[in-house]
Amino acid sequence: MKQVEYIGLNSLDCLWDLVDEMKVQRIFLVASKSAFKGSKFKEILNDLKKSKKIESVYIFSDFENNPKCEDVIEGVKLFKEGNWDAIISYGGGSTIDVAKLIKYFSCIKDDVHAELFPVQEVPHVAIPTTCGTGAEATHFAVMYCNGEKYSIESGDILPEYVVIDPRVLFTLPDRALASSIVDSLAQGIESYWSINSTDESRVYSMKCISLVMENYLKAFRERDIDSLSKLAKASNFSGKAINIAKTTAAHAMSYVLTSKYGIPHGQAVMILLPHVYEFNAQIKGEICDPRGKEYVEKVIRELNELLCVRSPEEAKAKLKDIMTSLNLETRLSEITSLKIDIQELASSVNLERLKNNPIRLDEAYIGAIYRCIT
C-alpha cells in the first residue's frame, strides 16, 4: 500500500478535502489530551462539524504514554461499539501506535469467516505532533503487557494517510521536543548500521541524520519554523528507515529504562546510544552483518562523516553533547534515586531483539554498557 502524504506548513487544512475524499461522516479520534487541547486541529474538527462536513467525532484518549495492552483492548471495544468510518490519530508515537492497534484488532481479516462476517475497511489518518518516532511511516506498533514490550507487525497497520504540519511543534514542551529530536536521530543512526539496511533505507537514514544535525539547536532554542519543518521531515525519514531496517541494540536496551524508571523513550535510547556506538565501532566479538567486517567499518566511517566527526570517540562525545545542549540528562543517577541493579537490567533485555545489531552483544557486554550509564 502506498501512503498518501500531506507534509508542510498548514497541511492540517487538507482535512477539509480529505474527509470528502474518504467519504467519512463518523470519526473515531485517538488523541493525546495534552496535544489536542486548544490545538488548531481541534478548531478544524469543530468547524467541520459546524459545516456538516462530518457528523460526529468520538475522542479516545484513555491510554498511557507507553500504552498497555489493556488500553488497546478498551479502545477496540469502544471502536466496535460504534459505527465509525474512519480513525484519526493525533499525538506522538504512542498515540499513533494505539490507533494502529485499534484498527488492526478491530478490522483483522479472517479468511474463514470473510463471507459471513465481512470486515469493514476504515482508513487511518495519522497526524504526528512530535518529531521523533516516525510511527506514521511504519507497519508495526508497540504495546506493553505486564511490563514487557510487544511489537505487532503487519502491512495492514500502516496508516493510509499522513498529515505532517510543523505548526503543531510550536507548543511542544521543551523536554518532549528534546526527547523527540534524539529519538529521530537514534533511529537514523541505528537503521543505518542495522544488518537489515538496504540502499533505500540508508538514503532515508542519511536524510534524517543530516536534517537533525543541521536543525536541532535552532529548532529547540528558537522554535524556528523552518527548522521545525525540517525536523518533522527528519522524523518521517527515520520512520521510513526503520520500517525497512528496524532498530538495533540501543532501542532494545532502552525499553527497561522506560518501564522501570519512567524515562521518556527518546531520552532512554539516546542515553545508551553513545556507548553502543563505541561498542559497534570497536568491532569486538562476532560480526552479525553478513556483509562482513569491512562493510561494518565502512558504515561507521560514513556515520562519522554524517555526524561531522573524525572518529568513533568524537562521535560518542558529540552524541553526549547533543543531549546536554537539549537539557537532557545522560546518566541514570541524574534521573532516578532508585537502586540500579546492573544484572537485573542486563538480564531483562530480550536477546532476540538484539539480532539486528551489526556486532553481537552478550550479557557481559550489555552489563558493561549499562554500567557506563549509571
XYZ file of C-alpha atoms in Angstrom:
374
model
C 0.000 0.000 0.000
C 1.273 3.449 -0.908
C 0.596 6.123 1.675
C -0.885 9.468 0.747
C 1.200 12.192 2.432
C 0.413 15.823 3.190
C 3.607 17.395 4.501
C 4.348 21.056 5.137
C 3.199 24.243 6.818
C -0.615 24.462 7.145
C -1.061 20.920 5.820
C -3.714 20.367 8.521
C -6.049 22.382 6.318
C -6.092 19.443 3.894
C -8.594 17.752 6.222
C -11.389 19.733 4.550
C -10.720 17.952 1.271
C -9.646 14.693 2.887
C -12.969 13.996 4.605
C -14.667 14.420 1.225
C -12.167 12.143 -0.480
C -12.589 9.427 2.156
C -16.389 9.926 2.208
C -16.487 9.734 6.009
C -19.005 11.102 8.476
C -18.219 9.441 11.802
C -14.658 9.715 13.112
C -13.036 7.717 15.899
C -10.302 10.044 17.141
C -7.356 8.648 19.114
C -5.778 11.728 20.648
C -3.224 12.808 23.194
C -5.072 15.017 25.685
C -2.184 17.447 26.020
C -1.669 17.797 22.264
C -5.370 18.059 21.358
C -6.445 20.624 23.961
C -6.517 24.094 22.431
C -4.955 22.918 19.178
C -5.606 24.139 15.649
C -6.676 20.593 14.836
C -9.461 20.797 17.427
C -10.663 24.019 15.797
C -10.682 22.360 12.379
C -12.739 19.407 13.657
C -15.256 21.765 15.271
C -15.549 23.736 12.029
C -16.019 20.515 10.060
C -18.902 19.558 12.367
C -20.487 23.002 12.176
C -20.357 22.931 8.381
C -21.968 19.447 8.373
C -18.923 18.006 6.590
C -18.781 15.361 9.322
C -21.496 14.075 11.606
C -19.714 13.172 14.838
C -16.352 12.605 16.499
C -15.639 10.252 19.402
C -12.450 11.060 21.302
C -10.481 8.191 22.836
C -7.604 9.401 24.979
C -7.689 6.996 27.925
C -4.286 5.402 27.423
C -0.817 5.721 28.912
C 2.195 7.306 27.254
C 3.676 3.853 26.798
C 0.397 2.082 26.016
C -0.589 -1.092 27.799
C -2.483 -3.935 26.174
C -5.428 -3.057 28.451
C -5.556 0.397 26.831
C -5.729 -1.154 23.377
C -8.405 -3.653 24.439
C -10.588 -0.824 25.752
C -10.075 1.141 22.530
C -11.037 -1.859 20.399
C -14.191 -2.368 22.497
C -15.251 1.268 22.084
C -14.474 1.269 18.385
C -16.510 -1.862 17.748
C -19.483 -0.466 19.663
C -19.850 2.445 17.242
C -20.398 2.661 13.516
C -17.183 4.575 12.794
C -15.991 5.017 9.235
C -12.517 6.496 9.884
C -9.780 6.568 12.506
C -7.678 9.674 13.032
C -4.698 9.674 15.389
C -3.387 12.964 16.739
C -0.373 12.777 19.018
C 3.062 11.241 19.407
C 4.257 7.738 18.669
C 2.246 6.099 21.443
C -0.974 7.717 20.225
C -0.380 6.630 16.639
C 0.515 3.113 17.805
C -2.721 2.850 19.817
C -4.728 3.880 16.749
C -2.853 1.373 14.578
C -3.564 -1.424 17.041
C -7.231 -0.487 17.455
C -7.689 -0.661 13.699
C -5.692 -3.873 13.399
C -7.566 -5.786 16.097
C -10.959 -4.347 15.120
C -10.631 -4.982 11.392
C -8.477 -8.097 11.427
C -9.002 -10.249 8.362
C -10.377 -13.746 8.861
C -10.441 -15.699 5.606
C -12.563 -18.473 7.102
C -15.471 -16.191 8.027
C -14.905 -13.410 5.492
C -18.095 -14.131 3.510
C -20.349 -14.470 6.544
C -18.834 -11.607 8.540
C -17.233 -9.117 6.141
C -14.790 -6.706 7.759
C -15.454 -3.010 7.344
C -12.380 -1.302 5.931
C -11.738 2.029 7.633
C -8.981 4.475 6.684
C -6.496 5.685 9.288
C -5.216 9.265 9.101
C -2.079 9.693 11.240
C -1.189 13.205 12.394
C 2.071 13.202 14.416
C 2.524 16.015 16.941
C 6.152 15.226 17.743
C 9.245 14.960 15.551
C 10.676 11.722 16.878
C 9.168 8.311 16.338
C 8.191 8.334 12.669
C 5.371 5.995 13.743
C 3.193 7.307 10.935
C 5.581 5.667 8.439
C 5.928 2.182 9.957
C 3.972 -1.049 9.655
C 4.475 -2.052 13.277
C 3.154 -0.851 16.630
C 4.228 -1.313 20.249
C 2.345 -2.004 23.472
C 3.360 -3.234 26.918
C 1.844 -6.304 28.580
C 2.850 -6.894 32.211
C 5.780 -4.517 31.745
C 7.131 -6.366 28.705
C 7.244 -4.763 25.267
C 5.355 -6.419 22.431
C 5.547 -5.377 18.797
C 2.821 -6.195 16.288
C 3.936 -6.177 12.654
C 1.632 -6.221 9.647
C 1.195 -4.476 6.334
C -2.383 -3.698 7.454
C -1.034 -1.482 10.265
C 0.471 1.229 8.044
C -1.808 4.324 8.054
C -3.380 5.123 4.688
C -2.934 8.885 5.117
C -0.293 11.003 6.852
C -0.571 14.700 7.684
C 2.596 16.383 8.960
C 2.222 20.046 9.892
C 5.173 21.665 11.739
C 2.791 24.150 13.378
C 1.941 21.513 15.970
C 5.547 21.532 17.217
C 5.361 25.176 18.354
C 3.629 24.298 21.612
C 5.509 21.079 22.335
C 7.138 21.329 25.809
C 10.944 21.583 25.733
C 11.525 18.154 27.246
C 9.127 16.439 24.854
C 10.699 18.195 21.873
C 14.205 17.288 23.047
C 13.302 13.617 23.538
C 11.667 13.555 20.096
C 14.736 15.020 18.425
C 17.137 12.453 19.875
C 14.741 9.583 19.152
C 14.710 10.573 15.487
C 18.498 10.851 15.403
C 18.924 7.477 17.128
C 16.593 5.817 14.638
C 18.555 7.337 11.782
C 21.855 6.009 13.159
C 20.591 2.577 14.194
C 18.799 1.931 10.911
C 21.993 2.895 9.063
C 24.120 0.224 10.750
C 21.320 -2.350 11.063
C 22.045 -5.698 9.425
C 18.723 -5.278 7.569
C 19.694 -1.972 5.959
C 19.282 -1.555 2.214
C 20.281 1.123 -0.271
C 16.801 2.613 0.104
C 16.751 2.582 3.904
C 20.214 4.142 4.120
C 19.078 7.052 1.940
C 16.247 7.693 4.432
C 18.709 7.327 7.322
C 21.158 9.797 5.806
C 18.420 12.358 5.153
C 17.221 12.006 8.744
C 20.672 12.380 10.312
C 21.620 15.356 8.130
C 18.369 17.212 8.789
C 18.596 16.655 12.550
C 22.238 17.697 12.796
C 21.622 20.871 10.789
C 18.451 21.980 12.580
C 18.103 20.613 16.112
C 19.633 23.552 18.008
C 17.764 26.328 16.205
C 14.511 24.391 16.418
C 14.937 23.722 20.126
C 16.182 27.149 21.210
C 14.194 29.402 18.892
C 11.236 27.293 17.713
C 12.242 28.419 14.242
C 9.503 27.232 11.882
C 11.834 26.297 9.040
C 13.999 24.216 11.396
C 10.911 22.601 12.930
C 9.659 21.744 9.439
C 12.940 20.006 8.670
C 12.867 18.080 11.949
C 9.337 16.902 11.112
C 10.643 15.616 7.777
C 13.630 14.017 9.526
C 11.317 12.113 11.821
C 9.301 10.843 8.873
C 12.515 9.732 7.137
C 13.603 7.933 10.320
C 10.283 6.068 10.353
C 10.710 5.056 6.719
C 14.240 3.874 7.501
C 13.307 1.677 10.463
C 10.270 0.404 8.567
C 12.813 -1.377 6.356
C 15.873 -1.879 8.566
C 14.390 -1.845 12.097
C 16.227 -0.594 15.189
C 19.133 -2.254 16.994
C 20.809 -2.538 20.403
C 20.188 0.945 21.826
C 16.447 0.590 21.293
C 16.360 -2.999 22.562
C 18.176 -1.978 25.750
C 16.121 1.181 26.287
C 12.723 -0.372 26.985
C 13.591 -1.430 30.529
C 14.781 2.119 31.295
C 11.381 3.451 30.260
C 9.312 0.806 32.046
C 11.412 0.753 35.240
C 12.437 4.387 35.645
C 9.835 6.241 33.572
C 12.471 7.791 31.282
C 10.948 9.159 28.046
C 11.598 6.765 25.192
C 13.819 9.010 23.076
C 15.974 10.005 26.015
C 16.263 6.388 27.183
C 17.549 5.359 23.750
C 19.969 8.268 23.483
C 21.466 7.645 26.940
C 22.596 4.277 25.590
C 23.444 5.177 22.005
C 26.901 6.782 22.544
C 28.091 3.630 24.306
C 26.535 1.292 21.736
C 28.191 3.408 19.027
C 31.567 2.945 20.708
C 30.985 -0.795 21.071
C 29.982 -1.276 17.438
C 32.920 0.811 16.209
C 35.413 -1.361 18.107
C 34.068 -4.413 16.254
C 34.635 -6.756 19.167
C 33.112 -10.183 19.027
C 31.054 -11.860 16.356
C 30.033 -9.829 13.300
C 26.333 -10.370 12.646
C 26.083 -8.469 9.387
C 26.542 -10.955 6.514
C 28.263 -8.194 4.517
C 31.287 -8.620 6.792
C 33.813 -6.653 8.816
C 34.946 -4.296 6.066
C 31.344 -3.317 5.384
C 30.695 -2.562 9.069
C 33.885 -0.487 9.241
C 32.745 1.437 6.167
C 29.343 2.106 7.758
C 30.977 3.506 10.903
C 33.191 5.802 8.800
C 30.151 7.055 6.914
C 28.280 7.703 10.158
C 31.272 9.632 11.494
C 31.075 11.841 8.403
C 27.329 12.369 8.817
C 27.908 13.427 12.430
C 30.802 15.687 11.312
C 33.371 13.907 13.489
C 36.672 12.188 12.714
C 36.472 9.143 14.978
C 34.072 6.976 16.994
C 35.450 8.589 20.168
C 34.452 12.010 18.839
C 31.076 10.600 17.797
C 30.470 9.340 21.316
C 31.321 12.764 22.749
C 29.210 14.516 20.107
C 26.120 12.453 20.911
C 26.503 13.247 24.603
C 26.960 16.939 23.786
C 23.719 16.903 21.815
C 21.934 15.544 24.881
C 23.450 18.229 27.100
C 22.551 21.021 24.658
C 18.940 19.810 24.775
C 18.952 19.805 28.600
C 18.660 16.015 28.801
C 20.438 14.000 31.485
C 22.974 11.462 30.234
C 23.220 9.170 33.304
C 20.665 7.196 35.304
C 21.936 8.620 38.611
C 20.884 12.089 37.398
C 17.331 10.885 36.793
C 16.381 8.358 39.453
C 17.098 7.719 43.121
C 16.098 4.059 42.726
C 18.760 1.421 43.214
C 20.305 0.466 39.889
C 20.847 -3.283 39.564
C 23.070 -3.863 36.529
C 22.453 -7.597 36.499
C 18.693 -7.053 36.585
C 18.883 -4.603 33.682
C 21.135 -6.856 31.611
C 19.049 -9.973 32.130
C 15.837 -8.116 31.223
C 16.944 -7.448 27.638
C 15.382 -9.731 25.065
C 18.428 -11.046 23.177
C 16.189 -11.818 20.203
C 15.716 -8.069 19.700
C 19.476 -7.523 19.534
C 19.897 -9.575 16.371
C 19.672 -6.519 14.105
C 22.852 -5.073 15.658
C 25.942 -5.438 13.428
C 28.026 -6.843 16.300
C 26.716 -9.495 18.673
C 26.285 -8.361 22.276
C 26.302 -10.986 25.008
C 25.051 -10.375 28.544
C 28.516 -9.309 29.741
C 28.788 -6.565 27.116
C 25.216 -5.485 27.800
C 26.016 -5.197 31.504
C 29.141 -3.176 30.724
C 27.113 -0.707 28.670
C 24.511 -0.318 31.425
C 27.366 0.246 33.887
C 28.621 3.116 31.720
C 25.311 4.998 32.055
C 24.902 4.720 35.820
